[in-house]
XYZ file of C-alpha atoms in Angstrom:
445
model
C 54.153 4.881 -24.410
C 53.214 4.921 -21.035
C 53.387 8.186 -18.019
C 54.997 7.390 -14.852
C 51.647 5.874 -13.567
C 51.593 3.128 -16.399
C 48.806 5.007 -17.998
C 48.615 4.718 -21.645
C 47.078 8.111 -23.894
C 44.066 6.003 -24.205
C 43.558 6.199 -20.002
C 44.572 9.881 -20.416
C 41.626 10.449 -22.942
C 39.580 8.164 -21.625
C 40.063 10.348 -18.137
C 39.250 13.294 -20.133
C 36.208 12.266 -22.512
C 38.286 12.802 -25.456
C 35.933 11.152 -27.922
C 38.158 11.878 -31.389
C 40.876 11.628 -29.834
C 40.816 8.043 -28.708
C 39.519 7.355 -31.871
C 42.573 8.259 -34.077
C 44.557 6.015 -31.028
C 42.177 3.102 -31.323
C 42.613 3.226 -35.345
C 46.294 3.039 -35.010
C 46.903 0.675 -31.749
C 43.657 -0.849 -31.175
C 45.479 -3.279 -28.383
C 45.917 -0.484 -26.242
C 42.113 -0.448 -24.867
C 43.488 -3.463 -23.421
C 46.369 -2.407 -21.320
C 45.520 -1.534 -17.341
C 47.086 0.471 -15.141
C 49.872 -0.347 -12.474
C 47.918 1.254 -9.710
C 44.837 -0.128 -9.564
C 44.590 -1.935 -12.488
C 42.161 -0.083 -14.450
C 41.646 -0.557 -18.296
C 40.585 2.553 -20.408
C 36.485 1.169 -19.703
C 36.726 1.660 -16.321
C 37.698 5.350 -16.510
C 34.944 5.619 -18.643
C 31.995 3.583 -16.888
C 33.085 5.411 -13.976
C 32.968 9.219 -15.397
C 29.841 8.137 -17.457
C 31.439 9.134 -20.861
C 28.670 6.754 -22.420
C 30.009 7.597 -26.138
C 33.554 6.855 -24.976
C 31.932 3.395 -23.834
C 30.634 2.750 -27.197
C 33.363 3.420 -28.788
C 35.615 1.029 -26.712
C 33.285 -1.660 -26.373
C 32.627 -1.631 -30.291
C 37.247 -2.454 -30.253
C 36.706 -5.520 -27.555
C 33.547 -5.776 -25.746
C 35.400 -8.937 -23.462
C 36.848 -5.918 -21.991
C 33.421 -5.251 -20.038
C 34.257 -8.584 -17.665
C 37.958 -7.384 -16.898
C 38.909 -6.784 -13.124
C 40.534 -4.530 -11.318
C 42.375 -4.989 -8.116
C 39.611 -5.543 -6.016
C 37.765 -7.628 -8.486
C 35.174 -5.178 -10.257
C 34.793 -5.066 -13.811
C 33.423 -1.491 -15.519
C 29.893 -2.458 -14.543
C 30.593 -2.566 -10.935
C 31.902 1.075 -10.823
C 29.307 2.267 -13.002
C 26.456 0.965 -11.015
C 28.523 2.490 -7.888
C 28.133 6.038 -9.401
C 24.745 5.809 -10.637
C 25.832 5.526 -14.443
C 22.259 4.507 -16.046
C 22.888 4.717 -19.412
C 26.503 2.825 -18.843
C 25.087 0.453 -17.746
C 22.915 -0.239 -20.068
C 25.355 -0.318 -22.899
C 27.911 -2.666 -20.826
C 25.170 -5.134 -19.676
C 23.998 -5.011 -23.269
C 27.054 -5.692 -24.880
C 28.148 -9.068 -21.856
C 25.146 -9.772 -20.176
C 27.213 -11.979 -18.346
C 29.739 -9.423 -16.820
C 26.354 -8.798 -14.494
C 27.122 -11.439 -12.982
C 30.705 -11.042 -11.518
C 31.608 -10.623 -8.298
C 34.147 -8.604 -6.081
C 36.882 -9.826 -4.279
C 34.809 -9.720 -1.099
C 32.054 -11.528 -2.776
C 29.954 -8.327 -3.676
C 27.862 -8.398 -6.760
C 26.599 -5.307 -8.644
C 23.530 -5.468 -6.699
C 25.502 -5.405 -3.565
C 27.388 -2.233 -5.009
C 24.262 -0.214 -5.962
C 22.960 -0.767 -2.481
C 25.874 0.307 -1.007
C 26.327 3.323 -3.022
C 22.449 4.173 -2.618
C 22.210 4.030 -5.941
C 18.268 3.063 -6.261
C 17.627 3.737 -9.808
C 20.921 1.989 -10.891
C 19.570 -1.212 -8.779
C 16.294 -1.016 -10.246
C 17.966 -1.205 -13.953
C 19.859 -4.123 -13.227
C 17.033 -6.395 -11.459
C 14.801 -5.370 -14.672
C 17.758 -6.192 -17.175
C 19.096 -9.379 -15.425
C 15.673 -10.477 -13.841
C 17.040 -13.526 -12.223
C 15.702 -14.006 -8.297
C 18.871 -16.135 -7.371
C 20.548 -12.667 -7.884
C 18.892 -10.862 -5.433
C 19.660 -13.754 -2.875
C 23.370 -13.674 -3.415
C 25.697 -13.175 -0.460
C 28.877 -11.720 0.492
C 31.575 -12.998 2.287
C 29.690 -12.049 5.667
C 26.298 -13.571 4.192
C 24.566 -10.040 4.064
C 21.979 -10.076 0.464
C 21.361 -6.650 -0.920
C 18.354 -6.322 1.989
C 20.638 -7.006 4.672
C 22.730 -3.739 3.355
C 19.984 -1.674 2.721
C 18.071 -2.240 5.999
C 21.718 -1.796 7.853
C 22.104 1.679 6.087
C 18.327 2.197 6.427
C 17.376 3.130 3.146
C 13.762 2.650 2.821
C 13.069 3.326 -0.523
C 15.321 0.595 -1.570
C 13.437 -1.625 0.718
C 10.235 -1.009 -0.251
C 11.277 -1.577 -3.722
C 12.702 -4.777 -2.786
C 10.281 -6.548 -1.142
C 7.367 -5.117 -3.408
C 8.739 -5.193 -6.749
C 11.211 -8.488 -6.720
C 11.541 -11.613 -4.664
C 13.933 -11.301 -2.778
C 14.715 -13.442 0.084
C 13.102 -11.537 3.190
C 14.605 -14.343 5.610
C 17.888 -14.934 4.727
C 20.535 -15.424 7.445
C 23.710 -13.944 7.072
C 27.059 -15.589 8.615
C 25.945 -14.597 11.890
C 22.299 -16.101 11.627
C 21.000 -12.692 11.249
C 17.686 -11.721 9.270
C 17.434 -8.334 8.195
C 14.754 -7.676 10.538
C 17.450 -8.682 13.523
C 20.114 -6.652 11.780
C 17.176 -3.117 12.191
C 16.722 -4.209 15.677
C 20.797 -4.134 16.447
C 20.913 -1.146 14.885
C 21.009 2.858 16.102
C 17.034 3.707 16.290
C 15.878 6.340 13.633
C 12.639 7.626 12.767
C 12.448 5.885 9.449
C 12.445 2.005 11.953
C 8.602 2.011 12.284
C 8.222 2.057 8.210
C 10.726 -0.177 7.695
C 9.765 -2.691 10.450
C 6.118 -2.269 8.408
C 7.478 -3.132 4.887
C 9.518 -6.379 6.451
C 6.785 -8.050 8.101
C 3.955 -7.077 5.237
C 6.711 -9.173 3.291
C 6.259 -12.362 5.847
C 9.574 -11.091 7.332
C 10.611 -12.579 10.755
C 13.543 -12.477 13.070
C 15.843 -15.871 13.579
C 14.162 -16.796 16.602
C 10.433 -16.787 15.090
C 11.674 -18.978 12.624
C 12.461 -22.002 14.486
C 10.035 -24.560 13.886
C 8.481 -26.902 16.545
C 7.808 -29.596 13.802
C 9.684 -32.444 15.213
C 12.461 -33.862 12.759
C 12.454 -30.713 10.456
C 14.418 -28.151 12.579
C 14.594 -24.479 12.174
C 12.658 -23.315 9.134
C 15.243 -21.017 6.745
C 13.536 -20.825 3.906
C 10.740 -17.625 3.344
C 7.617 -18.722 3.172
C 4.425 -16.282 3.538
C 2.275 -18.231 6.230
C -1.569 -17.678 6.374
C -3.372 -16.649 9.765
C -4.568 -20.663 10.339
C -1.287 -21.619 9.791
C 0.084 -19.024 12.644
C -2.904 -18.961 14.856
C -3.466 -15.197 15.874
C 0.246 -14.370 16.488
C 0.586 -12.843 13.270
C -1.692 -10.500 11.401
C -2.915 -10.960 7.599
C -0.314 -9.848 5.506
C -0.253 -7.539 2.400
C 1.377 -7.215 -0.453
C 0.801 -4.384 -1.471
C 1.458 -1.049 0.066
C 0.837 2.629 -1.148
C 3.173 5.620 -0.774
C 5.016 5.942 2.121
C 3.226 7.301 5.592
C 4.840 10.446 7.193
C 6.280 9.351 10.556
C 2.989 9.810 12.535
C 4.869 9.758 16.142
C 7.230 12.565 14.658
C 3.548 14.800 13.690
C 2.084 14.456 16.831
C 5.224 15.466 18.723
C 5.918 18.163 17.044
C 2.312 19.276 17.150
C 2.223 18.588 21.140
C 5.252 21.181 21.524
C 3.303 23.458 20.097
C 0.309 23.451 21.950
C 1.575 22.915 25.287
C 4.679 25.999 24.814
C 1.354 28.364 23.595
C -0.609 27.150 27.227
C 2.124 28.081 29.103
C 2.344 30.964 27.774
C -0.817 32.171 28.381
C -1.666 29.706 31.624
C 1.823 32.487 32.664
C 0.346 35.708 31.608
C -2.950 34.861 32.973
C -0.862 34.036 36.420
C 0.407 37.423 36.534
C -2.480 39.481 35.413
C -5.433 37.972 37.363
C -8.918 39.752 36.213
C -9.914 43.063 37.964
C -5.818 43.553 37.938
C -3.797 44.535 40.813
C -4.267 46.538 43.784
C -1.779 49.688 42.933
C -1.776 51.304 46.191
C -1.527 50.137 50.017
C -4.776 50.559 52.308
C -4.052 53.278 54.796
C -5.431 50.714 57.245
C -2.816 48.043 56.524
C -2.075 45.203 59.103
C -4.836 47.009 61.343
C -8.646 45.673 61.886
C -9.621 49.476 63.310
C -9.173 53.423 62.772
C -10.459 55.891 65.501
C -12.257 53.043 67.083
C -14.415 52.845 63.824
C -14.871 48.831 62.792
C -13.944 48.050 58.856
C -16.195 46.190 56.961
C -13.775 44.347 54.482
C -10.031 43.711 55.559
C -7.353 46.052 54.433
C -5.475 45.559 51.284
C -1.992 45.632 50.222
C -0.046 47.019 46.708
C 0.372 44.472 44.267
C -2.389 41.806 45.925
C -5.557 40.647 43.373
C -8.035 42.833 43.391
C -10.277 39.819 42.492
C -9.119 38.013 45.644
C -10.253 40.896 48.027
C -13.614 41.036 46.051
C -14.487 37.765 45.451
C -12.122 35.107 46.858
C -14.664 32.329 45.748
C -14.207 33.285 41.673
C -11.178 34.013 42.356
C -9.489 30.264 44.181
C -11.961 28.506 41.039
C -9.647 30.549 38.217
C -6.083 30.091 40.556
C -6.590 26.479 40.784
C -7.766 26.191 36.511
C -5.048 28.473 35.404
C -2.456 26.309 37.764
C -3.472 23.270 36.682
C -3.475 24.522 33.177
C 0.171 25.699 33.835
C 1.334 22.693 35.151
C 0.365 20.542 32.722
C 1.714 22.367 29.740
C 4.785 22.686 31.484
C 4.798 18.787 32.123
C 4.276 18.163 28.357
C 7.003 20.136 27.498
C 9.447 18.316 30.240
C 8.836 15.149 29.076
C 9.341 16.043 25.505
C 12.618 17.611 25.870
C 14.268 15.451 28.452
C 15.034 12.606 25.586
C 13.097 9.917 27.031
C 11.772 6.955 24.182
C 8.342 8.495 23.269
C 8.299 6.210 19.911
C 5.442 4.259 21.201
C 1.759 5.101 20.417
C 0.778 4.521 24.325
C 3.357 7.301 25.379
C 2.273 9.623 23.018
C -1.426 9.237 23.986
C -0.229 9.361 27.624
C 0.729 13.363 26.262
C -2.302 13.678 24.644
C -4.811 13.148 27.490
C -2.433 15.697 29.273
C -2.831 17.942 26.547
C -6.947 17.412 27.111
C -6.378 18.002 30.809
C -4.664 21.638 30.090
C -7.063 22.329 27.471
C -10.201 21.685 29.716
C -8.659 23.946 32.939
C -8.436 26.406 30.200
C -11.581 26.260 29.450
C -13.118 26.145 32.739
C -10.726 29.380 33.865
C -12.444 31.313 30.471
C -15.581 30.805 32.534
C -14.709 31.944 35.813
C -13.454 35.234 33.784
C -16.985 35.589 31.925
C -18.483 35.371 34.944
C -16.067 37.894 37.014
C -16.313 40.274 33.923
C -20.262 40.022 33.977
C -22.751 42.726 36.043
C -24.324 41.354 38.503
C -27.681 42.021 36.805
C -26.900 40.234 33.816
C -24.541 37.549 35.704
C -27.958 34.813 36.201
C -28.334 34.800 32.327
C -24.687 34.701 31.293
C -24.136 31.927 33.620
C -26.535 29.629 32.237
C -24.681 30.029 28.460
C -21.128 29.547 29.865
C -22.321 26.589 31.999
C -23.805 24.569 29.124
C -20.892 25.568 26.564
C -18.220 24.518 29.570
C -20.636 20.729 30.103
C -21.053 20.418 26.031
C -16.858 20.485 25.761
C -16.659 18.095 29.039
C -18.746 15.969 27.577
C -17.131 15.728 23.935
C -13.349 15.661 25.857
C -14.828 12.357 27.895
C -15.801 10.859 24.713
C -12.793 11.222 23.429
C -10.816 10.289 26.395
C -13.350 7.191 26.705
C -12.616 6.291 22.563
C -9.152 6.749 22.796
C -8.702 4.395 26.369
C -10.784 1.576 24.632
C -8.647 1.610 21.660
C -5.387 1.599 23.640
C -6.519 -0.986 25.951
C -7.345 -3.243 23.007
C -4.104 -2.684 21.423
C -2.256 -3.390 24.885
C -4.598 -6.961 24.946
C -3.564 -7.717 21.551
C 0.019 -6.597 21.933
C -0.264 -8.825 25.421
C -1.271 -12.036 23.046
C 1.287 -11.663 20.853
C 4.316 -11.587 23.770
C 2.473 -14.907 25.056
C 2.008 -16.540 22.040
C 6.167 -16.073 21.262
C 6.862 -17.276 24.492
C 4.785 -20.666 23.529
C 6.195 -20.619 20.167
C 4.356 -20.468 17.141
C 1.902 -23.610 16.324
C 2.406 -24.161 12.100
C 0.198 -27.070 10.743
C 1.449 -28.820 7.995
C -0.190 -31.309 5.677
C 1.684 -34.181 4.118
C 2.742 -32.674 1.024
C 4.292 -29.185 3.495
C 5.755 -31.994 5.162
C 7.406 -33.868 2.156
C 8.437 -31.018 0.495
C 10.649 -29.103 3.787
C 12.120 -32.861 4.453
C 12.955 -32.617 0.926
């Protein structure tokens, strides 16, 4: 008998991991782990593969294991909805018991690869490529062309892609309906953080977008099929490639970012509290001879002062203009730092973010050099000759280590700009690939 859905008890128990229970019905009506559903056409061993009641699989597999290649109304079979929910040890029964089922697609052309991708299910994935082990798999397309690396670059996942193109052969160039590669569907896509690794693992794989695959080979046409060329066969467009890769870097542009907040909100801060509470402190009264040069016709020596004016300016305007202009400058660049950080403008370049970091230098420095003018202000005269000497050569030994940093840093930017410069004219030229006779043969072929 069936409910008002069309389910037989066995879907019922099956629903419910009733082990015994769909025992006792198997023993009496074993046809009924064949009967599907109305709805969506599912047999008792899809429930199951796709709760993970890996007992209840056994147990209908051992009545008719042909029931593992059955489809429901959008053409998976239990193996496709357990590899959607991450159902390892399902799996491994229903693959074991039809090997072939593996192999069945959706009705949009989707195999089981294509449904652990899109599920994110990585450790599912990696069970089937080490069970089925056959690279055509992994090149398989659905009805829009997209492999399993197409999907998992669209949804960005990069563990999946580094296991990919490390750990199987997949195709790293295939073209999808729209003559896409995966590394033209990332550069469509919404930019994320997790682009700069990914963009690494495609090309360590020889990965290329459609238009640096058309060959200049005169009777061959556009090159579709992956190949890993060497740097002679490239000229010095592309870089050596590796293979292998260790663990995964953290985003480095994401580090320094968050680390150039930092610093620059902690100099304003101070570069502000310095501003307002110059050394020596504030005058806290007014001069009884304010706005006047004279009193009872007797001449002043120094000019009158005024409530709330330095104290340090009146004394020693000299020390005082050097530490205004360091502590400004100081100010101004923290404050600059932190404008360009929040505003949202592209800093996911390395050349931006060392355009911060010399910025960073420059505040740092002015800080520096306004410490000294406060040493000096703070020292007695008597002792000021001596002090002066220390704080000058500590002040010229930083100077000297920031310019050979700044000097390090702008020769290793300028040679990446050169190089970068290369590359963006040797695309415009198109790339030069030598071929011997056999190369020749065998891509006519």
């Amino acid at each position: 008998m069936k409910n008002s859905s069309s389910e037989s008890p066995l879907h019922v128990a099956a629903l419910l991991g009733h082990v015994d229970f769909a025992k006792v019905i198997l023993s009496r009506k074993p046809e009924l782990a064949r009967e599907v559903d109305s709805s969506r056409r599912f047999s008792p061993l899809h429930v199951v593969s796709q709760k993970g009641y890996v007992e209840m699989v056994k147990v209908l597999i051992q009545v008719d294991p042909e029931m593992s290649r059955v489809r429901d109304i959008e053409g998976r079979n239990p193996l496709h909805l357990a590899a959607m929910n991450g159902r390892i040890e399902v799996l491994e029964e229903l693959i074991r018991a039809r090997p072939l089922a593996a192999y069945a697609n959706t009705i949009w052309g989707e195999s089981i690869l294509h449904s652990c991708v899109k599920h994110n299910q990585l450790e599912a994935l990696k069970l089937v490529v080490e069970i089925m082990d056959d690279p055509n798999s992994l090149s398989a397309k659905d009805e829009y062309g997209m492999t399993v690396l197409h999907l998992a670059v669209a949804d960005k996942q990069i563990e999946t892609i580094n296991f990919l193109v490390m750990n199987t052969r997949v195709e790293v160039n295939a073209l999808n309906t729209n003559g896409y590669t995966p590394l033209d569907i990332l550069a469509q896509s919404r930019r994320d953080m997790k682009d700069l690794d990914i963009v690494d693992s495609l090309r360590s794989a020889g990965a290329f977008k459609a238009i640096e695959m058309q060959s200049s080979v005169p009777g061959i046409g556009p090159i579709r099929t992956k190949f890993v060329p060497s740097v002679t066969q490239l000229g010095h467009n592309i870089k050596p490639l590796h293979w292998q890769k260790t663990k995964k870097e953290e985003d480095w542009l994401t580090r320094k970012r968050d680390s150039l907040m930092v610093v620059a909100s902690l100099i304003a801060t101070k570069a502000f509290q310095a501003g307002l509470n110059p050394p020596g402190s504030l005058w806290q009264d007014q001069s009884p001879t304010a706005g006047s040069q004279a009193n009872n016709n007797t001449a002043i020596s120094k000019p009158p002062h005024s409530a709330g004016t330095s104290i340090l300016a009146y004394n020693d305007l000299s020390n005082y203009s050097q530490y205004l202009a360091y502590n400004t400058a100081s100010f101004i660049s923290s404050l600059s730092i932190i404008l360009l950080l929040i505003t949202g403008l592209p800093f996911k370049r390395r050349f931006f973010i060392w355009v911060l970091i010399v910025i960073v230098w420059v505040a740092i420095t002015t800080m520096a050099l306004t410490y000294r003018v406060l040493i000096i202000v703070f020292t007695p005269r008597e002792d000021e000759r001596t002090v002066t000497r220390v704080i000058e050569f500590a002040v010229k030994v930083w100077c000297g280590v920031m310019g050979l940093l700044l000097v390090g840093h702008t020769i290793r930017v300028a040679a990446n700009l050169f190089k970068t410069f290369e590359i963006l004219v040797g695309k415009k030229r198109g790339p030069t690939l030598s071929f011997n006779a056999h190369d020749l043969n065998k891509l006519a072929a």
